[in-house]
CSV table of C-alpha atoms and ligand atoms in Angstrom, one decimal:
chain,number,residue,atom,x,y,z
A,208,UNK,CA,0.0,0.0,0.0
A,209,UNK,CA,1.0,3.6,-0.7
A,210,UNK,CA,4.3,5.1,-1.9
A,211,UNK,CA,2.1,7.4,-4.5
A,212,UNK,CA,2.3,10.9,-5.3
A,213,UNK,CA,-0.8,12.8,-4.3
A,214,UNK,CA,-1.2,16.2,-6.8
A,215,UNK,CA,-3.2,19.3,-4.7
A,216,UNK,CA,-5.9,20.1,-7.2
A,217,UNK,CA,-6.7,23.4,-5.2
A,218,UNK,CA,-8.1,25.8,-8.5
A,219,UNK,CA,-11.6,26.6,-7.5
A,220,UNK,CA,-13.7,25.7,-10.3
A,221,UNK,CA,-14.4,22.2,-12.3
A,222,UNK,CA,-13.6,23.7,-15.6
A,223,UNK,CA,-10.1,24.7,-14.5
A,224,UNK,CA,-9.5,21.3,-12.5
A,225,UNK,CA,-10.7,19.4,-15.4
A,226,UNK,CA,-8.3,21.2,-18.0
A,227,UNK,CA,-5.8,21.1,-15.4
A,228,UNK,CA,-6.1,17.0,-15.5
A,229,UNK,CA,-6.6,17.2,-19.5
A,230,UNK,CA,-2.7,17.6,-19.3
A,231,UNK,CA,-2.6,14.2,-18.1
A,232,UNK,CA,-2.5,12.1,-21.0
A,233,UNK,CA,-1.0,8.8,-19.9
A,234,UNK,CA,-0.6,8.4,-15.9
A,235,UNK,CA,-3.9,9.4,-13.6
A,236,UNK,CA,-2.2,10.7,-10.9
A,237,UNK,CA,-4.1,10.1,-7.6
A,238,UNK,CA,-5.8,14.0,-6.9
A,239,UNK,CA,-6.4,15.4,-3.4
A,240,UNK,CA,-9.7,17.6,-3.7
A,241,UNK,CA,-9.8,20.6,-1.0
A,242,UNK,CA,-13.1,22.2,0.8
A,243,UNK,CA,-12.5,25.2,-1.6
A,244,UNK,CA,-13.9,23.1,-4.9
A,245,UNK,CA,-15.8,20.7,-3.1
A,246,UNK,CA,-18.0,23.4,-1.5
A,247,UNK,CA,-18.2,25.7,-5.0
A,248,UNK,CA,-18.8,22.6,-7.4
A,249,UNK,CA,-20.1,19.6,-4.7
A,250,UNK,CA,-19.8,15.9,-5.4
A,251,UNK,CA,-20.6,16.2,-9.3
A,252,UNK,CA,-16.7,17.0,-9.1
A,253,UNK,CA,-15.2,13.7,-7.3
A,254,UNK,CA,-17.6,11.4,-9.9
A,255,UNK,CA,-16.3,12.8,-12.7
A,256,UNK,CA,-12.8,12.3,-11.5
A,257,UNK,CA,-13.7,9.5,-10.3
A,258,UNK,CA,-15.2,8.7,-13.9
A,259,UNK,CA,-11.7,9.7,-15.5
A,260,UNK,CA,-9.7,7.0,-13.4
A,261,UNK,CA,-7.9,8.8,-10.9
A,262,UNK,CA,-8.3,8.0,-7.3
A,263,UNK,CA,-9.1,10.5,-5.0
A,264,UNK,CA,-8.1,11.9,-1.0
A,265,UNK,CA,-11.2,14.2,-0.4
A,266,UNK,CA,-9.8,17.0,1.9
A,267,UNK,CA,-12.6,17.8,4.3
A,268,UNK,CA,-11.4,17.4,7.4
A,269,UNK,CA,-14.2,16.7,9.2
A,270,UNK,CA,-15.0,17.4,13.1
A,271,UNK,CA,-18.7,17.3,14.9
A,272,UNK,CA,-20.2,15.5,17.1
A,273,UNK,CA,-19.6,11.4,16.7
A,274,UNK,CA,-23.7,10.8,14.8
A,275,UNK,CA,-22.8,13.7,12.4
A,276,UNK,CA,-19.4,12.7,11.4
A,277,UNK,CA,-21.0,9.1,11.0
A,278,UNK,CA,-23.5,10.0,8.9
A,279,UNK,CA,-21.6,12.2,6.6
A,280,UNK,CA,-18.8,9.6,6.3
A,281,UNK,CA,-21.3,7.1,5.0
A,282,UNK,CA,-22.1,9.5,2.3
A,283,UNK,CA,-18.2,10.2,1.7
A,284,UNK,CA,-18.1,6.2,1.3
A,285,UNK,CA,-20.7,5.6,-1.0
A,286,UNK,CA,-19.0,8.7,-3.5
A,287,UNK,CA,-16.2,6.2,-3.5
A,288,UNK,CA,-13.7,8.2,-3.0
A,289,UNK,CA,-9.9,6.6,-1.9
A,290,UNK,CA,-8.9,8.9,1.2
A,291,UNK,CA,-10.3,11.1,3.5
A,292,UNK,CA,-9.8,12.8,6.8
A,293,UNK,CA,-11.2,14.5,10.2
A,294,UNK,CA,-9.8,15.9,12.7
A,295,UNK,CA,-8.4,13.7,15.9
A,296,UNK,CA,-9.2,16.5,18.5
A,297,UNK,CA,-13.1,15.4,17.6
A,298,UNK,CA,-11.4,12.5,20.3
A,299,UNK,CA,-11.5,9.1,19.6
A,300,UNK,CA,-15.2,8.2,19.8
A,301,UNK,CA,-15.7,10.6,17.4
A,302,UNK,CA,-13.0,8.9,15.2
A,303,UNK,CA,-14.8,5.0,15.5
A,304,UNK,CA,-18.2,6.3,14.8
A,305,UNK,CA,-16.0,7.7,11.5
A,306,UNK,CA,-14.9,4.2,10.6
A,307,UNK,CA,-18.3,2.9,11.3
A,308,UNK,CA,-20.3,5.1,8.7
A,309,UNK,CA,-17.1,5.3,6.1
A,310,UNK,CA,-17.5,1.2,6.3
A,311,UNK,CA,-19.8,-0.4,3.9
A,312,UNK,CA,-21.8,-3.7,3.6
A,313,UNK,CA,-19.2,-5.7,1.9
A,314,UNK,CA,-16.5,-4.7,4.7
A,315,UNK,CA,-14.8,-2.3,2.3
A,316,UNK,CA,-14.2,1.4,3.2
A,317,UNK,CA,-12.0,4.4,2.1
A,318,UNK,CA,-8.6,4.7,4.1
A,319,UNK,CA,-9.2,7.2,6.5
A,320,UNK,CA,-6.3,9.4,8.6
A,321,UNK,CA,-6.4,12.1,11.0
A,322,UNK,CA,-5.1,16.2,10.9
A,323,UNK,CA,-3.4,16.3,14.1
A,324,UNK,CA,-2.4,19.8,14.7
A,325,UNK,CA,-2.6,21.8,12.1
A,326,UNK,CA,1.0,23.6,10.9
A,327,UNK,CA,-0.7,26.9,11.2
A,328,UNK,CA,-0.8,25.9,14.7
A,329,UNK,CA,2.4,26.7,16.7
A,330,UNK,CA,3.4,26.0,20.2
A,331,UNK,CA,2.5,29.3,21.8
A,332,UNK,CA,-1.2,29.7,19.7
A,333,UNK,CA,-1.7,25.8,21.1
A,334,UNK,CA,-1.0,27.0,24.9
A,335,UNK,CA,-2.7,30.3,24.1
A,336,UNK,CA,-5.9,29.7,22.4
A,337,UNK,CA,-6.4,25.8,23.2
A,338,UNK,CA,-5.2,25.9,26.7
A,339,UNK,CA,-3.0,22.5,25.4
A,340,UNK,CA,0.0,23.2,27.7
A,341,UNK,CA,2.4,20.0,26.6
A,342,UNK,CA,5.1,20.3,24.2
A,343,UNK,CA,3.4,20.3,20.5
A,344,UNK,CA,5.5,17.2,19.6
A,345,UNK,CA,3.8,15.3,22.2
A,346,UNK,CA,0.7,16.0,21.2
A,347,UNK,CA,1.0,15.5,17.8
A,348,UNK,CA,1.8,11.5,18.8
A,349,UNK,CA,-0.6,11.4,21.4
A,350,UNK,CA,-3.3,12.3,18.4
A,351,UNK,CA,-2.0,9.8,15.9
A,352,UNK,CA,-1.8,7.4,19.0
A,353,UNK,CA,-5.4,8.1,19.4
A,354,UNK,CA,-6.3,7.7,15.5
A,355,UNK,CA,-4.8,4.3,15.9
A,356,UNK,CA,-6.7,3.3,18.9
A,357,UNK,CA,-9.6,4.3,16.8
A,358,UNK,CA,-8.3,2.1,13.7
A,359,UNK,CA,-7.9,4.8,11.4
A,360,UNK,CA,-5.1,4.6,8.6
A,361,UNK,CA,-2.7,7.1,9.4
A,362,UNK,CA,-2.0,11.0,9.8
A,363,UNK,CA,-1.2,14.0,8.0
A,364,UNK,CA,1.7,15.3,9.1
A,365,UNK,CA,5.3,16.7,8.2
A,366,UNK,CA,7.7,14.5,6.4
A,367,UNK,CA,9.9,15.7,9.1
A,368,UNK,CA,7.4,13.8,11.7
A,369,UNK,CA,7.5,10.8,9.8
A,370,UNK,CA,9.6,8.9,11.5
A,371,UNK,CA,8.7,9.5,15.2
A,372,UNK,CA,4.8,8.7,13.7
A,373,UNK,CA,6.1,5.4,13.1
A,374,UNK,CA,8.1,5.2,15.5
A,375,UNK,CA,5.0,5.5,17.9
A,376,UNK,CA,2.1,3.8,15.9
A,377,UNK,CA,4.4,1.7,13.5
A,378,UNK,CA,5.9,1.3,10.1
A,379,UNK,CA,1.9,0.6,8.7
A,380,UNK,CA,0.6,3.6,10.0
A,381,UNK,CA,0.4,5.7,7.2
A,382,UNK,CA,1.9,9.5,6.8
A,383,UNK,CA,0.2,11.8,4.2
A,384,UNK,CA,3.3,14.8,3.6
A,385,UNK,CA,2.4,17.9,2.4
A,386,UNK,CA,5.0,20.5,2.1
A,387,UNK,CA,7.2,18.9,-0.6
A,388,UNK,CA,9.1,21.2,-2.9
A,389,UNK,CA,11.8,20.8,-5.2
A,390,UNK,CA,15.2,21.5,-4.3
A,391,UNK,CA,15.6,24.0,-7.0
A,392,UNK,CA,11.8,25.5,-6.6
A,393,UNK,CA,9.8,28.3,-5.3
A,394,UNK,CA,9.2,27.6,-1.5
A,395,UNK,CA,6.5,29.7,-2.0
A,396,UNK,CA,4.1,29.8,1.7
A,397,UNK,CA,5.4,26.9,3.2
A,398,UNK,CA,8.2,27.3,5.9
A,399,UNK,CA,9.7,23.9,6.8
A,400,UNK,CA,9.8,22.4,3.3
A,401,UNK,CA,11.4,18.9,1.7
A,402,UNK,CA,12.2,17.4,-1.3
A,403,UNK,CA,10.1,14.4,-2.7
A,404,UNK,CA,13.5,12.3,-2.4
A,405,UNK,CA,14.2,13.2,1.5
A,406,UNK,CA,10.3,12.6,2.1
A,407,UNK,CA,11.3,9.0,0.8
A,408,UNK,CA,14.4,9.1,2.4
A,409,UNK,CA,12.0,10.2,5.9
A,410,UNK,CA,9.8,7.2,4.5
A,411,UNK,CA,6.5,9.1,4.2
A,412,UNK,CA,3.9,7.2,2.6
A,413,UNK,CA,1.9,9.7,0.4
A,414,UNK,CA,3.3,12.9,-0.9
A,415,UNK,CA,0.7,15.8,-1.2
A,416,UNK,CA,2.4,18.1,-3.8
A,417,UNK,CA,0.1,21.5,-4.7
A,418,UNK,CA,2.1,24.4,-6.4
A,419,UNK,CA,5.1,22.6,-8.1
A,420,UNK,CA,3.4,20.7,-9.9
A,421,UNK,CA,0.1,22.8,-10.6
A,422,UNK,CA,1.8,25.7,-11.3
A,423,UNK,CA,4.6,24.1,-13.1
A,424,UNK,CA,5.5,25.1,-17.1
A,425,UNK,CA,5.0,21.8,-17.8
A,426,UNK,CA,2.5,20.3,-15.0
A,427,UNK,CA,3.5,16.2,-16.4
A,428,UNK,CA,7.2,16.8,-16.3
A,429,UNK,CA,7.1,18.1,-12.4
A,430,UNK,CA,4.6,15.4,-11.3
A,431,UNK,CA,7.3,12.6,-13.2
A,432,UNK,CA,9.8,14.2,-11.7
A,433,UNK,CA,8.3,13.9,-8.1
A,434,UNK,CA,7.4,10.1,-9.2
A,435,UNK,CA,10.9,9.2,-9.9
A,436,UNK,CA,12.1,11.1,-7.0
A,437,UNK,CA,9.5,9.5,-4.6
A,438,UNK,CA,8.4,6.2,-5.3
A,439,UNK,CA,12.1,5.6,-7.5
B,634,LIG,O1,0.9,24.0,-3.1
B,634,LIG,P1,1.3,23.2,-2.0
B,634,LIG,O2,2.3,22.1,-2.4
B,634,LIG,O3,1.9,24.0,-0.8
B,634,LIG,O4,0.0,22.4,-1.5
B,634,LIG,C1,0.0,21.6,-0.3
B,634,LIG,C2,-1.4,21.1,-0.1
B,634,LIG,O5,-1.4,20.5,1.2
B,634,LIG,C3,-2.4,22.3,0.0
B,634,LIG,O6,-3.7,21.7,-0.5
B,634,LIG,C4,-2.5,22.5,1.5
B,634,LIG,O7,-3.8,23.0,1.9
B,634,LIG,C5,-2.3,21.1,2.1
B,634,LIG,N1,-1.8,21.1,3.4
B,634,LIG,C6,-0.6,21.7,3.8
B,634,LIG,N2,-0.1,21.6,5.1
B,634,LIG,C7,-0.8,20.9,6.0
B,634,LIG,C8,-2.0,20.3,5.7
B,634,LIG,C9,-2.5,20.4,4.4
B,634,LIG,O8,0.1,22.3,3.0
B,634,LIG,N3,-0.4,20.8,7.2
């Protein structure tokens, strides 16, 4: 399972992410769909990239009470996507009602990992706002301990955290890495950045590459390039 490169399809209409896509001519590259286009075009959007072949990690990051989450996660299932995600401070009840909904009669069921903290939260906005008064480290792994105890897949999280996730939960437990650039590209807003070949190096499972590819000249050529440099 995993080793694939996941390409950020954040443009904010289906005509854009659609011509976008129409570059791809001979690989489907596996698309992560964000709140911004799911919430301007709805799920008409993941069937018909669904319809073209790729798979799909829809981006919603859910978080509400365990019945809600449930419910919506048994609609996520049936869209069939590949991926999707919630938040682990929703606490692990809220995660095992998620498994429960996102399962469906035949057993099946989309992988399914946790946001821990989020990067725009930092150590002193954690303490200050959340009143969450342990180093952020430690509760980063205390989430993704948590997602596990609830069953789920894995976490999103830094390459950088990669190995103390598996460290903690194991080598199984899968790490979704955004904030992948190229050694010779644009950081652009991301701070604490890696290449696609140190991500491998930091054995993340799943890449999530936005802007270097998207905004690439030549959108194939950067997502081949983060192929070979990822998955070898
Ligand atoms: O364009 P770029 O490669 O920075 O896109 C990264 C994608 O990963 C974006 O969709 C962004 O919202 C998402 N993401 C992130 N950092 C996180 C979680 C998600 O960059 N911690």
């Amino acid at each position: 399972m995993g080793k694939d490169v996941i390409v950020a399809c954040d443009f904010n209409t289906a005509e854009e992410t659609l011509r976008f896509l129409d570059n791809f001519t001979e690989e489907k590259p596996y698309v992560k769909i964000g709140m911004e286009l799911f919430y301007a075009e709805g799920p008409e959007i993941v069937r018909e990239i669904k319809r073209r072949g790729h798979k799909i990690f829809l981006d919603l990051k859910l978080h509400d009470i365990p019945n809600t989450v449930k419910k919506a996660m048994a609609v996520l299932s049936r869209l069939d996507v590949d991926m999707c995600n919630l938040h682990a401070a929703g606490t692990v009840a809220m995660m095992e009602a998620a498994i429960e909904g996102l399962t469906r009669p035949d057993g099946t069921r989309p992988l399914l990992i946790a946001v821990t903290q989020l990067t725009s939260t930092d150590q002193e906005r954690m303490e200050r706002d959340l009143l969450i008064n342990e180093p952020l480290e430690k509760v980063v792994m205390h989430y993704a301990s948590n997602a596990k105890a609830a069953g789920l897949d894995g976490v999103v999280c830094s390459p950088l955290e990669s190995p103390a996730v598996h460290e903690t939960c194991g080598k199984e437990f899968l790490t979704v890495t955004p904030g992948v650039r190229f050694a010779d590209g644009d950081k652009g807003d991301q701070v604490r950045v890696t290449t696609p070949e140190k991500a491998r190096q930091l054995a993340s499972d799943y890449i999530v590459v936005g802007r270097p590819i998207t905004q690439a000249q030549d959108p194939v050529a950067a997502y081949r390039r983060c192929i070979k440099e990822f998955v070898g």
